[in-house]
JSON list of C-alpha atoms in Angstrom, two decimals:
[
{"chain": "A", "resi": 30, "resn": "MET", "atom": "CA", "xyz": [51.35, 5.74, 79.90]},
{"chain": "A", "resi": 31, "resn": "THR", "atom": "CA", "xyz": [53.77, 2.92, 80.46]},
{"chain": "A", "resi": 32, "resn": "GLU", "atom": "CA", "xyz": [56.11, 2.17, 83.30]},
{"chain": "A", "resi": 33, "resn": "ASN", "atom": "CA", "xyz": [58.60, 0.59, 80.92]},
{"chain": "A", "resi": 34, "resn": "ALA", "atom": "CA", "xyz": [60.00, 2.01, 77.69]},
{"chain": "A", "resi": 35, "resn": "TRP", "atom": "CA", "xyz": [60.43, -1.50, 76.35]},
{"chain": "A", "resi": 36, "resn": "GLY", "atom": "CA", "xyz": [56.95, -2.80, 77.13]},
{"chain": "A", "resi": 37, "resn": "TYR", "atom": "CA", "xyz": [53.59, -2.14, 75.46]},
{"chain": "A", "resi": 38, "resn": "ARG", "atom": "CA", "xyz": [51.11, 0.03, 77.33]},
{"chain": "A", "resi": 39, "resn": "GLU", "atom": "CA", "xyz": [48.19, -1.92, 78.76]},
{"chain": "A", "resi": 40, "resn": "THR", "atom": "CA", "xyz": [45.88, 0.35, 76.76]},
{"chain": "A", "resi": 41, "resn": "SER", "atom": "CA", "xyz": [47.68, -0.18, 73.41]},
{"chain": "A", "resi": 42, "resn": "GLY", "atom": "CA", "xyz": [45.50, -3.09, 72.32]},
{"chain": "A", "resi": 43, "resn": "ARG", "atom": "CA", "xyz": [48.49, -5.40, 71.85]},
{"chain": "A", "resi": 44, "resn": "LEU", "atom": "CA", "xyz": [47.24, -8.96, 71.44]},
{"chain": "A", "resi": 45, "resn": "GLU", "atom": "CA", "xyz": [49.64, -11.67, 72.51]},
{"chain": "A", "resi": 46, "resn": "GLY", "atom": "CA", "xyz": [50.79, -13.93, 69.70]},
{"chain": "A", "resi": 47, "resn": "VAL", "atom": "CA", "xyz": [49.71, -11.60, 66.85]},
{"chain": "A", "resi": 48, "resn": "ASP", "atom": "CA", "xyz": [52.44, -11.08, 64.26]},
{"chain": "A", "resi": 49, "resn": "LEU", "atom": "CA", "xyz": [52.85, -7.34, 63.65]},
{"chain": "A", "resi": 50, "resn": "THR", "atom": "CA", "xyz": [55.11, -7.78, 60.60]},
{"chain": "A", "resi": 51, "resn": "GLY", "atom": "CA", "xyz": [53.69, -5.79, 57.70]},
{"chain": "A", "resi": 52, "resn": "TYR", "atom": "CA", "xyz": [51.50, -3.52, 59.85]},
{"chain": "A", "resi": 53, "resn": "LYS", "atom": "CA", "xyz": [51.58, 0.12, 58.75]},
{"chain": "A", "resi": 54, "resn": "VAL", "atom": "CA", "xyz": [53.04, 2.55, 61.29]},
{"chain": "A", "resi": 55, "resn": "GLU", "atom": "CA", "xyz": [51.52, 5.98, 61.78]},
{"chain": "A", "resi": 56, "resn": "ALA", "atom": "CA", "xyz": [53.22, 8.86, 63.57]},
{"chain": "A", "resi": 57, "resn": "GLU", "atom": "CA", "xyz": [51.14, 11.76, 64.90]},
{"chain": "A", "resi": 58, "resn": "ASP", "atom": "CA", "xyz": [51.61, 13.58, 61.58]},
{"chain": "A", "resi": 59, "resn": "GLY", "atom": "CA", "xyz": [51.55, 10.82, 58.99]},
{"chain": "A", "resi": 60, "resn": "SER", "atom": "CA", "xyz": [52.71, 7.41, 57.86]},
{"chain": "A", "resi": 61, "resn": "ILE", "atom": "CA", "xyz": [56.33, 6.37, 58.47]},
{"chain": "A", "resi": 62, "resn": "GLY", "atom": "CA", "xyz": [56.44, 2.88, 56.98]},
{"chain": "A", "resi": 63, "resn": "LYS", "atom": "CA", "xyz": [55.75, -0.76, 57.79]},
{"chain": "A", "resi": 64, "resn": "VAL", "atom": "CA", "xyz": [56.89, -3.13, 60.53]},
{"chain": "A", "resi": 65, "resn": "ASP", "atom": "CA", "xyz": [59.78, -5.27, 59.31]},
{"chain": "A", "resi": 66, "resn": "LYS", "atom": "CA", "xyz": [60.49, -7.00, 62.64]},
{"chain": "A", "resi": 67, "resn": "HIS", "atom": "CA", "xyz": [59.09, -6.93, 66.15]},
{"chain": "A", "resi": 68, "resn": "SER", "atom": "CA", "xyz": [59.82, -8.42, 69.53]},
{"chain": "A", "resi": 69, "resn": "ASP", "atom": "CA", "xyz": [57.45, -9.11, 72.40]},
{"chain": "A", "resi": 70, "resn": "GLU", "atom": "CA", "xyz": [60.22, -10.19, 74.74]},
{"chain": "A", "resi": 71, "resn": "ALA", "atom": "CA", "xyz": [59.40, -9.03, 78.26]},
{"chain": "A", "resi": 72, "resn": "GLY", "atom": "CA", "xyz": [61.29, -5.85, 79.08]},
{"chain": "A", "resi": 73, "resn": "SER", "atom": "CA", "xyz": [62.70, -5.69, 75.56]},
{"chain": "A", "resi": 74, "resn": "ALA", "atom": "CA", "xyz": [59.70, -5.22, 73.23]},
{"chain": "A", "resi": 75, "resn": "TYR", "atom": "CA", "xyz": [60.14, -3.09, 70.12]},
{"chain": "A", "resi": 76, "resn": "ILE", "atom": "CA", "xyz": [59.20, -2.66, 66.48]},
{"chain": "A", "resi": 77, "resn": "VAL", "atom": "CA", "xyz": [61.64, -2.17, 63.61]},
{"chain": "A", "resi": 78, "resn": "VAL", "atom": "CA", "xyz": [60.07, 0.00, 60.91]},
{"chain": "A", "resi": 79, "resn": "ASP", "atom": "CA", "xyz": [61.18, -0.02, 57.28]},
{"chain": "A", "resi": 80, "resn": "THR", "atom": "CA", "xyz": [60.69, 3.63, 56.33]},
{"chain": "A", "resi": 81, "resn": "GLY", "atom": "CA", "xyz": [60.87, 2.99, 52.59]},
{"chain": "A", "resi": 82, "resn": "PRO", "atom": "CA", "xyz": [61.57, 6.17, 50.63]},
{"chain": "A", "resi": 83, "resn": "TRP", "atom": "CA", "xyz": [60.59, 8.42, 53.55]},
{"chain": "A", "resi": 84, "resn": "ILE", "atom": "CA", "xyz": [64.09, 8.31, 55.14]},
{"chain": "A", "resi": 85, "resn": "PHE", "atom": "CA", "xyz": [65.96, 6.91, 52.16]},
{"chain": "A", "resi": 86, "resn": "GLY", "atom": "CA", "xyz": [64.97, 3.32, 52.93]},
{"chain": "A", "resi": 87, "resn": "LYS", "atom": "CA", "xyz": [66.43, 3.25, 56.41]},
{"chain": "A", "resi": 88, "resn": "GLU", "atom": "CA", "xyz": [65.03, 1.29, 59.30]},
{"chain": "A", "resi": 89, "resn": "VAL", "atom": "CA", "xyz": [64.19, 2.73, 62.70]},
{"chain": "A", "resi": 90, "resn": "LEU", "atom": "CA", "xyz": [63.78, 0.93, 66.00]},
{"chain": "A", "resi": 91, "resn": "LEU", "atom": "CA", "xyz": [60.93, 2.15, 68.18]},
{"chain": "A", "resi": 92, "resn": "PRO", "atom": "CA", "xyz": [60.54, 1.03, 71.80]},
{"chain": "A", "resi": 93, "resn": "ALA", "atom": "CA", "xyz": [57.16, -0.58, 72.48]},
{"chain": "A", "resi": 94, "resn": "GLY", "atom": "CA", "xyz": [56.49, 2.21, 75.00]},
{"chain": "A", "resi": 95, "resn": "THR", "atom": "CA", "xyz": [56.09, 4.68, 72.11]},
{"chain": "A", "resi": 96, "resn": "VAL", "atom": "CA", "xyz": [53.11, 2.70, 70.75]},
{"chain": "A", "resi": 97, "resn": "SER", "atom": "CA", "xyz": [49.87, 4.37, 71.74]},
{"chain": "A", "resi": 98, "resn": "ARG", "atom": "CA", "xyz": [47.45, 2.10, 69.91]},
{"chain": "A", "resi": 99, "resn": "ILE", "atom": "CA", "xyz": [47.34, -0.99, 67.72]},
{"chain": "A", "resi": 100, "resn": "ASP", "atom": "CA", "xyz": [44.41, -1.47, 65.35]},
{"chain": "A", "resi": 101, "resn": "ALA", "atom": "CA", "xyz": [44.47, -5.16, 64.40]},
{"chain": "A", "resi": 102, "resn": "ALA", "atom": "CA", "xyz": [41.50, -4.83, 62.02]},
{"chain": "A", "resi": 103, "resn": "GLU", "atom": "CA", "xyz": [43.25, -2.11, 59.99]},
{"chain": "A", "resi": 104, "resn": "GLU", "atom": "CA", "xyz": [46.73, -3.59, 60.62]},
{"chain": "A", "resi": 105, "resn": "LYS", "atom": "CA", "xyz": [48.03, -0.21, 61.82]},
{"chain": "A", "resi": 106, "resn": "ILE", "atom": "CA", "xyz": [50.22, 0.79, 64.71]},
{"chain": "A", "resi": 107, "resn": "TYR", "atom": "CA", "xyz": [50.03, 4.34, 66.05]},
{"chain": "A", "resi": 108, "resn": "VAL", "atom": "CA", "xyz": [53.03, 5.83, 67.82]},
{"chain": "A", "resi": 109, "resn": "GLU", "atom": "CA", "xyz": [52.98, 8.89, 70.02]},
{"chain": "A", "resi": 110, "resn": "LEU", "atom": "CA", "xyz": [55.81, 10.57, 68.12]},
{"chain": "A", "resi": 111, "resn": "SER", "atom": "CA", "xyz": [56.17, 13.05, 65.29]},
{"chain": "A", "resi": 112, "resn": "LYS", "atom": "CA", "xyz": [57.86, 12.17, 62.03]},
{"chain": "A", "resi": 113, "resn": "GLU", "atom": "CA", "xyz": [60.61, 14.68, 62.86]},
{"chain": "A", "resi": 114, "resn": "GLN", "atom": "CA", "xyz": [61.29, 13.01, 66.24]},
{"chain": "A", "resi": 115, "resn": "ILE", "atom": "CA", "xyz": [61.63, 9.65, 64.52]},
{"chain": "A", "resi": 116, "resn": "LYS", "atom": "CA", "xyz": [63.78, 11.02, 61.69]},
{"chain": "A", "resi": 117, "resn": "SER", "atom": "CA", "xyz": [66.12, 12.76, 64.16]},
{"chain": "A", "resi": 118, "resn": "ALA", "atom": "CA", "xyz": [66.54, 9.71, 66.43]},
{"chain": "A", "resi": 119, "resn": "PRO", "atom": "CA", "xyz": [69.94, 8.08, 66.88]},
{"chain": "A", "resi": 120, "resn": "GLU", "atom": "CA", "xyz": [70.73, 6.13, 63.72]},
{"chain": "A", "resi": 121, "resn": "PHE", "atom": "CA", "xyz": [69.73, 2.46, 63.82]},
{"chain": "A", "resi": 122, "resn": "VAL", "atom": "CA", "xyz": [71.94, -0.19, 62.21]},
{"chain": "A", "resi": 123, "resn": "ARG", "atom": "CA", "xyz": [70.30, -3.58, 62.63]},
{"chain": "A", "resi": 124, "resn": "GLU", "atom": "CA", "xyz": [73.54, -5.58, 62.71]},
{"chain": "A", "resi": 125, "resn": "ASP", "atom": "CA", "xyz": [75.04, -3.32, 65.38]},
{"chain": "A", "resi": 126, "resn": "HIS", "atom": "CA", "xyz": [72.11, -2.13, 67.48]},
{"chain": "A", "resi": 127, "resn": "LEU", "atom": "CA", "xyz": [69.40, -4.79, 67.63]},
{"chain": "A", "resi": 128, "resn": "ASP", "atom": "CA", "xyz": [70.74, -6.38, 70.82]},
{"chain": "A", "resi": 129, "resn": "ASP", "atom": "CA", "xyz": [72.90, -3.46, 72.04]},
{"chain": "A", "resi": 130, "resn": "THR", "atom": "CA", "xyz": [71.83, -2.36, 75.53]},
{"chain": "A", "resi": 131, "resn": "GLY", "atom": "CA", "xyz": [73.82, 0.88, 75.25]},
{"chain": "A", "resi": 132, "resn": "TYR", "atom": "CA", "xyz": [71.91, 1.81, 72.09]},
{"chain": "A", "resi": 133, "resn": "ARG", "atom": "CA", "xyz": [68.61, 0.99, 73.80]},
{"chain": "A", "resi": 134, "resn": "GLU", "atom": "CA", "xyz": [69.49, 3.24, 76.73]},
{"chain": "A", "resi": 135, "resn": "GLN", "atom": "CA", "xyz": [70.39, 6.02, 74.29]},
{"chain": "A", "resi": 136, "resn": "LEU", "atom": "CA", "xyz": [67.16, 5.54, 72.34]},
{"chain": "A", "resi": 137, "resn": "GLY", "atom": "CA", "xyz": [64.99, 5.38, 75.47]},
{"chain": "A", "resi": 138, "resn": "SER", "atom": "CA", "xyz": [66.55, 8.60, 76.73]},
{"chain": "A", "resi": 139, "resn": "TYR", "atom": "CA", "xyz": [66.12, 10.28, 73.34]},
{"chain": "A", "resi": 140, "resn": "TYR", "atom": "CA", "xyz": [62.40, 9.51, 73.32]},
{"chain": "A", "resi": 141, "resn": "GLY", "atom": "CA", "xyz": [62.07, 10.67, 76.93]},
{"chain": "A", "resi": 142, "resn": "LEU", "atom": "CA", "xyz": [61.29, 7.19, 78.16]},
{"chain": "A", "resi": 143, "resn": "GLY", "atom": "CA", "xyz": [64.16, 6.73, 80.55]},
{"chain": "A", "resi": 144, "resn": "PRO", "atom": "CA", "xyz": [66.74, 3.98, 80.09]},
{"chain": "A", "resi": 145, "resn": "PHE", "atom": "CA", "xyz": [64.86, 0.75, 80.80]},
{"chain": "A", "resi": 146, "resn": "GLY", "atom": "CA", "xyz": [62.19, 1.15, 83.43]},
{"chain": "A", "resi": 147, "resn": "GLY", "atom": "CA", "xyz": [61.73, 4.89, 83.55]},
{"chain": "A", "resi": 148, "resn": "PRO", "atom": "CA", "xyz": [58.30, 6.41, 83.09]},
{"chain": "A", "resi": 149, "resn": "PHE", "atom": "CA", "xyz": [57.05, 7.77, 79.80]},
{"chain": "A", "resi": 150, "resn": "VAL", "atom": "CA", "xyz": [57.18, 11.52, 80.21]},
{"chain": "A", "resi": 151, "resn": "GLY", "atom": "CA", "xyz": [55.84, 12.59, 76.85]},
{"chain": "A", "resi": 152, "resn": "HIS", "atom": "CA", "xyz": [57.47, 14.27, 73.93]},
{"chain": "A", "resi": 153, "resn": "MET", "atom": "CA", "xyz": [60.84, 15.92, 73.88]}
]
């Protein structure tokens, strides 16, 4: 578990300096898309996933704290969320929400991660 919603878990396998763009993203119950953008900024790490046809081509922003494991050999990221949790998350609009701290607080709370430094408490 992570102490910070916006930081990768020590056990995730995140390698510093590795570009995650293009990695496939797997929820607990199936594939959700590919990484379109990511940030490793301390206290503000996330992945933006292009969901393709799954959610009508929308993007979703996932806090790094939701990542349970990264498999660099397979270029896959596993998140500890269901597809339904991701689909029902507050809508993400890149131009409006990428650097919006209010949106990040809302998203962290939605995923049960607390606003910025709260502990990961599991699924909703």
